[in-house]
């Protein structure tokens, strides 16, 4: 979007990417997927944006991540496409194993059939399965508590389902950068400042009970 590109151009912003609220909050949607000739299995789905993995410092274990210059990565961005034309996908390591690959690297370039929920679909009707190509493998990672096991997941680019914007700031001019973002935000017609959650604070909240115990014992 135009707002994303304007924010990315601000001096204090290092990276910008969008993601579904489910990806960030831990409530990822599930679907069924399988290799041709294999049994269908349940797997989490994560709508994200180009640059989402890179913003978190992740590198592909095999293959590549999403590229705006690669047409099938971005098929859902083009008006009128996507209902039956599946985007390329990235699997996490657990997802590759769940789908029956002996090694995560073996999944790259293979075809996976899966049912993709889209913004216009009825939640009462499960969508039909269609095929996507696996372009890369991301290491297992979590934005949630490490107490929970990391579940198998597949990720894909879908602008209609990525409502949250994630920012990586340079850390030197945070107040000034946030003020500049607020100005851009208000230009879009919003009366109130944008709502922010700092990732380090969110992590502290996840482990507040442990932090409290440490304080009590010290």
PDB file of C-alpha atoms in Angstrom:
ATOM      1  CA  UNK A   1       0.000   0.000   0.000  1.00  0.00           C
ATOM      2  CA  UNK A   2       0.981   3.639  -0.323  1.00  0.00           C
ATOM      3  CA  UNK A   3       1.097   4.074   3.468  1.00  0.00           C
ATOM      4  CA  UNK A   4       3.494   1.156   3.846  1.00  0.00           C
ATOM      5  CA  UNK A   5       5.880   2.596   1.260  1.00  0.00           C
ATOM      6  CA  UNK A   6       5.740   6.056   2.851  1.00  0.00           C
ATOM      7  CA  UNK A   7       6.510   4.646   6.289  1.00  0.00           C
ATOM      8  CA  UNK A   8       9.342   2.525   4.879  1.00  0.00           C
ATOM      9  CA  UNK A   9      10.911   5.713   3.471  1.00  0.00           C
ATOM     10  CA  UNK A  10      11.122   7.433   6.877  1.00  0.00           C
ATOM     11  CA  UNK A  11      14.718   7.889   8.134  1.00  0.00           C
ATOM     12  CA  UNK A  12      14.194   5.975  11.398  1.00  0.00           C
ATOM     13  CA  UNK A  13      12.575   2.922   9.808  1.00  0.00           C
ATOM     14  CA  UNK A  14      14.791  -0.026   8.812  1.00  0.00           C
ATOM     15  CA  UNK A  15      12.166  -2.539   7.632  1.00  0.00           C
ATOM     16  CA  UNK A  16       8.408  -2.752   7.159  1.00  0.00           C
ATOM     17  CA  UNK A  17       6.266  -5.818   6.556  1.00  0.00           C
ATOM     18  CA  UNK A  18       2.650  -6.786   7.107  1.00  0.00           C
ATOM     19  CA  UNK A  19       1.104  -9.949   8.511  1.00  0.00           C
ATOM     20  CA  UNK A  20      -2.194 -11.424   9.560  1.00  0.00           C
ATOM     21  CA  UNK A  21      -3.170 -10.745  13.143  1.00  0.00           C
ATOM     22  CA  UNK A  22      -3.341 -14.517  13.601  1.00  0.00           C
ATOM     23  CA  UNK A  23       0.326 -14.901  12.679  1.00  0.00           C
ATOM     24  CA  UNK A  24       1.336 -12.274  15.241  1.00  0.00           C
ATOM     25  CA  UNK A  25      -1.076 -13.228  18.024  1.00  0.00           C
ATOM     26  CA  UNK A  26      -0.639 -16.996  17.908  1.00  0.00           C
ATOM     27  CA  UNK A  27      -4.099 -17.973  16.663  1.00  0.00           C
ATOM     28  CA  UNK A  28      -3.110 -19.192  13.203  1.00  0.00           C
ATOM     29  CA  UNK A  29      -5.850 -20.774  11.118  1.00  0.00           C
ATOM     30  CA  UNK A  30      -5.621 -24.448  10.230  1.00  0.00           C
ATOM     31  CA  UNK A  31      -6.251 -26.143   6.933  1.00  0.00           C
ATOM     32  CA  UNK A  32      -5.578 -29.509   5.303  1.00  0.00           C
ATOM     33  CA  UNK A  33      -2.673 -30.118   2.940  1.00  0.00           C
ATOM     34  CA  UNK A  34      -0.877 -33.003   1.297  1.00  0.00           C
ATOM     35  CA  UNK A  35       1.727 -34.034  -1.225  1.00  0.00           C
ATOM     36  CA  UNK A  36       0.250 -35.743  -4.295  1.00  0.00           C
ATOM     37  CA  UNK A  37      -0.376 -39.371  -3.348  1.00  0.00           C
ATOM     38  CA  UNK A  38      -0.029 -38.733   0.387  1.00  0.00           C
ATOM     39  CA  UNK A  39      -2.583 -38.487   3.177  1.00  0.00           C
ATOM     40  CA  UNK A  40      -4.003 -35.067   4.005  1.00  0.00           C
ATOM     41  CA  UNK A  41      -2.742 -33.561   7.256  1.00  0.00           C
ATOM     42  CA  UNK A  42      -3.686 -30.536   9.348  1.00  0.00           C
ATOM     43  CA  UNK A  43      -1.318 -27.567   9.107  1.00  0.00           C
ATOM     44  CA  UNK A  44      -1.346 -23.923  10.191  1.00  0.00           C
ATOM     45  CA  UNK A  45      -1.584 -21.208   7.536  1.00  0.00           C
ATOM     46  CA  UNK A  46       0.127 -17.841   7.832  1.00  0.00           C
ATOM     47  CA  UNK A  47      -0.745 -14.941   5.504  1.00  0.00           C
ATOM     48  CA  UNK A  48       2.271 -12.617   5.513  1.00  0.00           C
ATOM     49  CA  UNK A  49       3.978  -9.970   3.410  1.00  0.00           C
ATOM     50  CA  UNK A  50       7.203  -9.846   1.468  1.00  0.00           C
ATOM     51  CA  UNK A  51       9.961  -9.127   3.983  1.00  0.00           C
ATOM     52  CA  UNK A  52       8.176 -10.613   7.008  1.00  0.00           C
ATOM     53  CA  UNK A  53      10.853 -13.254   7.652  1.00  0.00           C
ATOM     54  CA  UNK A  54      13.721 -10.874   6.949  1.00  0.00           C
ATOM     55  CA  UNK A  55      12.313  -8.326   9.415  1.00  0.00           C
ATOM     56  CA  UNK A  56      12.738 -10.954  12.127  1.00  0.00           C
ATOM     57  CA  UNK A  57      16.291 -11.795  11.063  1.00  0.00           C
ATOM     58  CA  UNK A  58      15.414 -15.172   9.543  1.00  0.00           C
ATOM     59  CA  UNK A  59      17.175 -16.736   6.551  1.00  0.00           C
ATOM     60  CA  UNK A  60      15.946 -19.607   4.377  1.00  0.00           C
ATOM     61  CA  UNK A  61      17.316 -23.034   5.255  1.00  0.00           C
ATOM     62  CA  UNK A  62      16.671 -24.008   1.647  1.00  0.00           C
ATOM     63  CA  UNK A  63      15.220 -22.286  -1.381  1.00  0.00           C
ATOM     64  CA  UNK A  64      14.192 -18.672  -0.977  1.00  0.00           C
ATOM     65  CA  UNK A  65      11.671 -16.360   0.653  1.00  0.00           C
ATOM     66  CA  UNK A  66       9.003 -14.292  -1.110  1.00  0.00           C
ATOM     67  CA  UNK A  67      10.082 -11.926  -3.877  1.00  0.00           C
ATOM     68  CA  UNK A  68       7.853  -9.134  -5.280  1.00  0.00           C
ATOM     69  CA  UNK A  69       9.434  -9.724  -8.697  1.00  0.00           C
ATOM     70  CA  UNK A  70       8.241 -13.355  -8.785  1.00  0.00           C
ATOM     71  CA  UNK A  71       4.755 -13.444 -10.280  1.00  0.00           C
ATOM     72  CA  UNK A  72       3.373 -16.527  -8.586  1.00  0.00           C
ATOM     73  CA  UNK A  73       4.544 -15.296  -5.166  1.00  0.00           C
ATOM     74  CA  UNK A  74       2.341 -12.234  -5.629  1.00  0.00           C
ATOM     75  CA  UNK A  75      -0.630 -13.723  -7.476  1.00  0.00           C
ATOM     76  CA  UNK A  76      -3.101 -12.701  -4.740  1.00  0.00           C
ATOM     77  CA  UNK A  77      -2.025  -9.077  -5.088  1.00  0.00           C
ATOM     78  CA  UNK A  78      -3.351  -8.868  -8.629  1.00  0.00           C
ATOM     79  CA  UNK A  79      -7.019  -7.975  -8.978  1.00  0.00           C
ATOM     80  CA  UNK A  80      -9.214 -10.772 -10.243  1.00  0.00           C
ATOM     81  CA  UNK A  81      -6.700 -13.548  -9.562  1.00  0.00           C
ATOM     82  CA  UNK A  82      -6.212 -16.000  -6.773  1.00  0.00           C
ATOM     83  CA  UNK A  83      -9.514 -17.841  -6.328  1.00  0.00           C
ATOM     84  CA  UNK A  84      -8.227 -20.884  -8.198  1.00  0.00           C
ATOM     85  CA  UNK A  85      -4.673 -19.676  -8.786  1.00  0.00           C
ATOM     86  CA  UNK A  86      -2.693 -20.563  -5.689  1.00  0.00           C
ATOM     87  CA  UNK A  87       0.335 -18.550  -4.555  1.00  0.00           C
ATOM     88  CA  UNK A  88       3.743 -20.031  -3.919  1.00  0.00           C
ATOM     89  CA  UNK A  89       4.338 -21.049  -0.310  1.00  0.00           C
ATOM     90  CA  UNK A  90       7.099 -21.255   2.284  1.00  0.00           C
ATOM     91  CA  UNK A  91       7.042 -24.079   4.850  1.00  0.00           C
ATOM     92  CA  UNK A  92       8.613 -24.104   8.261  1.00  0.00           C
ATOM     93  CA  UNK A  93      10.734 -27.133   9.115  1.00  0.00           C
ATOM     94  CA  UNK A  94       7.953 -28.756  11.121  1.00  0.00           C
ATOM     95  CA  UNK A  95       5.594 -28.216   8.191  1.00  0.00           C
ATOM     96  CA  UNK A  96       7.946 -29.995   5.802  1.00  0.00           C
ATOM     97  CA  UNK A  97       8.149 -32.999   8.132  1.00  0.00           C
ATOM     98  CA  UNK A  98       4.372 -33.007   8.707  1.00  0.00           C
ATOM     99  CA  UNK A  99       3.837 -33.196   4.952  1.00  0.00           C
ATOM    100  CA  UNK A 100       6.022 -36.286   4.729  1.00  0.00           C
ATOM    101  CA  UNK A 101       9.362 -34.997   3.440  1.00  0.00           C
ATOM    102  CA  UNK A 102      12.360 -36.871   4.798  1.00  0.00           C
ATOM    103  CA  UNK A 103      14.432 -33.701   4.844  1.00  0.00           C
ATOM    104  CA  UNK A 104      13.142 -30.117   4.805  1.00  0.00           C
ATOM    105  CA  UNK A 105      15.286 -29.403   1.731  1.00  0.00           C
ATOM    106  CA  UNK A 106      13.417 -32.113  -0.182  1.00  0.00           C
ATOM    107  CA  UNK A 107      10.246 -29.995  -0.147  1.00  0.00           C
ATOM    108  CA  UNK A 108      11.662 -27.139  -2.237  1.00  0.00           C
ATOM    109  CA  UNK A 109      10.232 -27.151  -5.743  1.00  0.00           C
ATOM    110  CA  UNK A 110       7.560 -29.710  -4.857  1.00  0.00           C
ATOM    111  CA  UNK A 111       3.804 -29.228  -5.198  1.00  0.00           C
ATOM    112  CA  UNK A 112       1.439 -29.171  -2.232  1.00  0.00           C
ATOM    113  CA  UNK A 113      -2.343 -29.322  -2.442  1.00  0.00           C
ATOM    114  CA  UNK A 114      -4.113 -27.269   0.238  1.00  0.00           C
ATOM    115  CA  UNK A 115      -7.342 -25.413   0.969  1.00  0.00           C
ATOM    116  CA  UNK A 116      -6.831 -21.653   1.273  1.00  0.00           C
ATOM    117  CA  UNK A 117      -9.240 -19.474   3.178  1.00  0.00           C
ATOM    118  CA  UNK A 118      -9.744 -16.173   1.378  1.00  0.00           C
ATOM    119  CA  UNK A 119     -11.328 -12.893   2.400  1.00  0.00           C
ATOM    120  CA  UNK A 120     -14.428 -13.415   0.267  1.00  0.00           C
ATOM    121  CA  UNK A 121     -15.141 -17.004   1.272  1.00  0.00           C
ATOM    122  CA  UNK A 122     -17.866 -18.093   3.644  1.00  0.00           C
ATOM    123  CA  UNK A 123     -16.534 -19.523   6.903  1.00  0.00           C
ATOM    124  CA  UNK A 124     -19.349 -22.068   6.755  1.00  0.00           C
ATOM    125  CA  UNK A 125     -18.033 -23.675   3.564  1.00  0.00           C
ATOM    126  CA  UNK A 126     -14.568 -25.231   3.510  1.00  0.00           C
ATOM    127  CA  UNK A 127     -12.692 -23.971   0.422  1.00  0.00           C
ATOM    128  CA  UNK A 128     -11.613 -26.398  -2.306  1.00  0.00           C
ATOM    129  CA  UNK A 129      -8.025 -27.583  -2.389  1.00  0.00           C
ATOM    130  CA  UNK A 130      -5.623 -26.317  -5.064  1.00  0.00           C
ATOM    131  CA  UNK A 131      -1.911 -26.712  -5.698  1.00  0.00           C
ATOM    132  CA  UNK A 132       1.005 -24.463  -4.726  1.00  0.00           C
ATOM    133  CA  UNK A 133       4.735 -24.759  -5.235  1.00  0.00           C
ATOM    134  CA  UNK A 134       7.039 -24.776  -2.220  1.00  0.00           C
ATOM    135  CA  UNK A 135       9.733 -22.147  -2.823  1.00  0.00           C
ATOM    136  CA  UNK A 136      11.567 -22.223   0.491  1.00  0.00           C
ATOM    137  CA  UNK A 137      11.972 -23.493   4.030  1.00  0.00           C
ATOM    138  CA  UNK A 138      12.082 -21.174   7.025  1.00  0.00           C
ATOM    139  CA  UNK A 139      13.547 -22.357  10.347  1.00  0.00           C
ATOM    140  CA  UNK A 140      11.021 -23.165  13.049  1.00  0.00           C
ATOM    141  CA  UNK A 141      10.440 -19.910  14.929  1.00  0.00           C
ATOM    142  CA  UNK A 142       7.844 -18.434  17.216  1.00  0.00           C
ATOM    143  CA  UNK A 143       6.548 -14.975  18.089  1.00  0.00           C
ATOM    144  CA  UNK A 144       4.765 -16.474  21.082  1.00  0.00           C
ATOM    145  CA  UNK A 145       5.806 -18.233  24.283  1.00  0.00           C
ATOM    146  CA  UNK A 146       8.544 -20.835  23.954  1.00  0.00           C
ATOM    147  CA  UNK A 147       6.524 -22.950  26.392  1.00  0.00           C
ATOM    148  CA  UNK A 148       4.246 -23.913  23.504  1.00  0.00           C
ATOM    149  CA  UNK A 149       5.537 -26.280  20.850  1.00  0.00           C
ATOM    150  CA  UNK A 150       6.093 -24.835  17.374  1.00  0.00           C
ATOM    151  CA  UNK A 151       3.441 -26.207  15.044  1.00  0.00           C
ATOM    152  CA  UNK A 152       3.773 -27.090  11.344  1.00  0.00           C
ATOM    153  CA  UNK A 153       2.951 -24.078   9.187  1.00  0.00           C
ATOM    154  CA  UNK A 154       2.842 -22.846   5.629  1.00  0.00           C
ATOM    155  CA  UNK A 155       3.136 -19.159   4.750  1.00  0.00           C
ATOM    156  CA  UNK A 156       1.965 -17.235   1.715  1.00  0.00           C
ATOM    157  CA  UNK A 157       1.543 -13.617   0.576  1.00  0.00           C
ATOM    158  CA  UNK A 158      -2.035 -12.344   0.736  1.00  0.00           C
ATOM    159  CA  UNK A 159      -2.579  -8.549   0.991  1.00  0.00           C
ATOM    160  CA  UNK A 160      -6.267  -9.029   1.829  1.00  0.00           C
ATOM    161  CA  UNK A 161      -5.434 -10.908   5.030  1.00  0.00           C
ATOM    162  CA  UNK A 162      -2.426  -8.963   6.321  1.00  0.00           C
ATOM    163  CA  UNK A 163      -3.958  -6.164   8.393  1.00  0.00           C
ATOM    164  CA  UNK A 164      -1.094  -5.564  10.844  1.00  0.00           C
ATOM    165  CA  UNK A 165       2.028  -3.589   9.974  1.00  0.00           C
ATOM    166  CA  UNK A 166       5.298  -4.581  11.621  1.00  0.00           C
ATOM    167  CA  UNK A 167       8.176  -2.107  11.818  1.00  0.00           C
ATOM    168  CA  UNK A 168      11.842  -2.469  12.645  1.00  0.00           C
ATOM    169  CA  UNK A 169      13.203   0.887  13.847  1.00  0.00           C
ATOM    170  CA  UNK A 170      16.837   1.944  14.062  1.00  0.00           C
ATOM    171  CA  UNK A 171      16.455   2.669  17.789  1.00  0.00           C
ATOM    172  CA  UNK A 172      18.128   6.078  17.707  1.00  0.00           C
ATOM    173  CA  UNK A 173      15.159   8.346  17.028  1.00  0.00           C
ATOM    174  CA  UNK A 174      12.156   6.309  18.149  1.00  0.00           C
ATOM    175  CA  UNK A 175       9.962   9.201  19.436  1.00  0.00           C
ATOM    176  CA  UNK A 176      10.601  11.262  16.291  1.00  0.00           C
ATOM    177  CA  UNK A 177       9.909   8.279  14.043  1.00  0.00           C
ATOM    178  CA  UNK A 178       6.642   7.480  15.808  1.00  0.00           C
ATOM    179  CA  UNK A 179       5.552  11.110  15.490  1.00  0.00           C
ATOM    180  CA  UNK A 180       6.292  10.995  11.745  1.00  0.00           C
ATOM    181  CA  UNK A 181       4.286   7.769  11.432  1.00  0.00           C
ATOM    182  CA  UNK A 182       1.378   9.404  13.278  1.00  0.00           C
ATOM    183  CA  UNK A 183       1.421  12.270  10.793  1.00  0.00           C
ATOM    184  CA  UNK A 184       1.259   9.853   7.863  1.00  0.00           C
ATOM    185  CA  UNK A 185      -1.463   7.886   9.637  1.00  0.00           C
ATOM    186  CA  UNK A 186      -3.637  10.973  10.146  1.00  0.00           C
ATOM    187  CA  UNK A 187      -3.253  11.866   6.477  1.00  0.00           C
ATOM    188  CA  UNK A 188      -5.187   8.694   5.675  1.00  0.00           C
ATOM    189  CA  UNK A 189      -8.225  10.153   7.486  1.00  0.00           C
ATOM    190  CA  UNK A 190      -7.783   8.725  11.006  1.00  0.00           C
ATOM    191  CA  UNK A 191      -8.471  11.146  13.865  1.00  0.00           C
ATOM    192  CA  UNK A 192      -6.573   9.210  16.539  1.00  0.00           C
ATOM    193  CA  UNK A 193      -2.880   8.208  16.577  1.00  0.00           C
ATOM    194  CA  UNK A 194      -1.980   4.727  15.423  1.00  0.00           C
ATOM    195  CA  UNK A 195      -1.881   2.044  18.110  1.00  0.00           C
ATOM    196  CA  UNK A 196       1.581   0.570  18.801  1.00  0.00           C
ATOM    197  CA  UNK A 197       2.799  -2.525  20.620  1.00  0.00           C
ATOM    198  CA  UNK A 198       6.551  -2.887  21.106  1.00  0.00           C
ATOM    199  CA  UNK A 199       7.702  -6.465  20.568  1.00  0.00           C
ATOM    200  CA  UNK A 200      10.073  -6.449  23.559  1.00  0.00           C
ATOM    201  CA  UNK A 201       7.160  -5.410  25.799  1.00  0.00           C
ATOM    202  CA  UNK A 202       4.973  -8.158  24.330  1.00  0.00           C
ATOM    203  CA  UNK A 203       7.715 -10.704  25.099  1.00  0.00           C
ATOM    204  CA  UNK A 204       7.992  -9.434  28.680  1.00  0.00           C
ATOM    205  CA  UNK A 205       4.234  -9.824  29.067  1.00  0.00           C
ATOM    206  CA  UNK A 206       4.468 -13.458  27.929  1.00  0.00           C
ATOM    207  CA  UNK A 207       6.912 -14.240  30.744  1.00  0.00           C
ATOM    208  CA  UNK A 208       5.563 -11.885  33.418  1.00  0.00           C
ATOM    209  CA  UNK A 209       5.042 -14.745  35.875  1.00  0.00           C
ATOM    210  CA  UNK A 210       8.695 -15.805  35.547  1.00  0.00           C
ATOM    211  CA  UNK A 211       9.897 -12.231  35.932  1.00  0.00           C
ATOM    212  CA  UNK A 212       7.749 -11.847  39.061  1.00  0.00           C
ATOM    213  CA  UNK A 213       9.202 -15.047  40.533  1.00  0.00           C
ATOM    214  CA  UNK A 214      12.748 -13.841  39.893  1.00  0.00           C
ATOM    215  CA  UNK A 215      11.999 -10.537  41.629  1.00  0.00           C
ATOM    216  CA  UNK A 216      10.421 -12.343  44.569  1.00  0.00           C
ATOM    217  CA  UNK A 217      13.413 -14.675  44.948  1.00  0.00           C
ATOM    218  CA  UNK A 218      16.103 -12.024  44.602  1.00  0.00           C
TER     219      UNK A 218
END
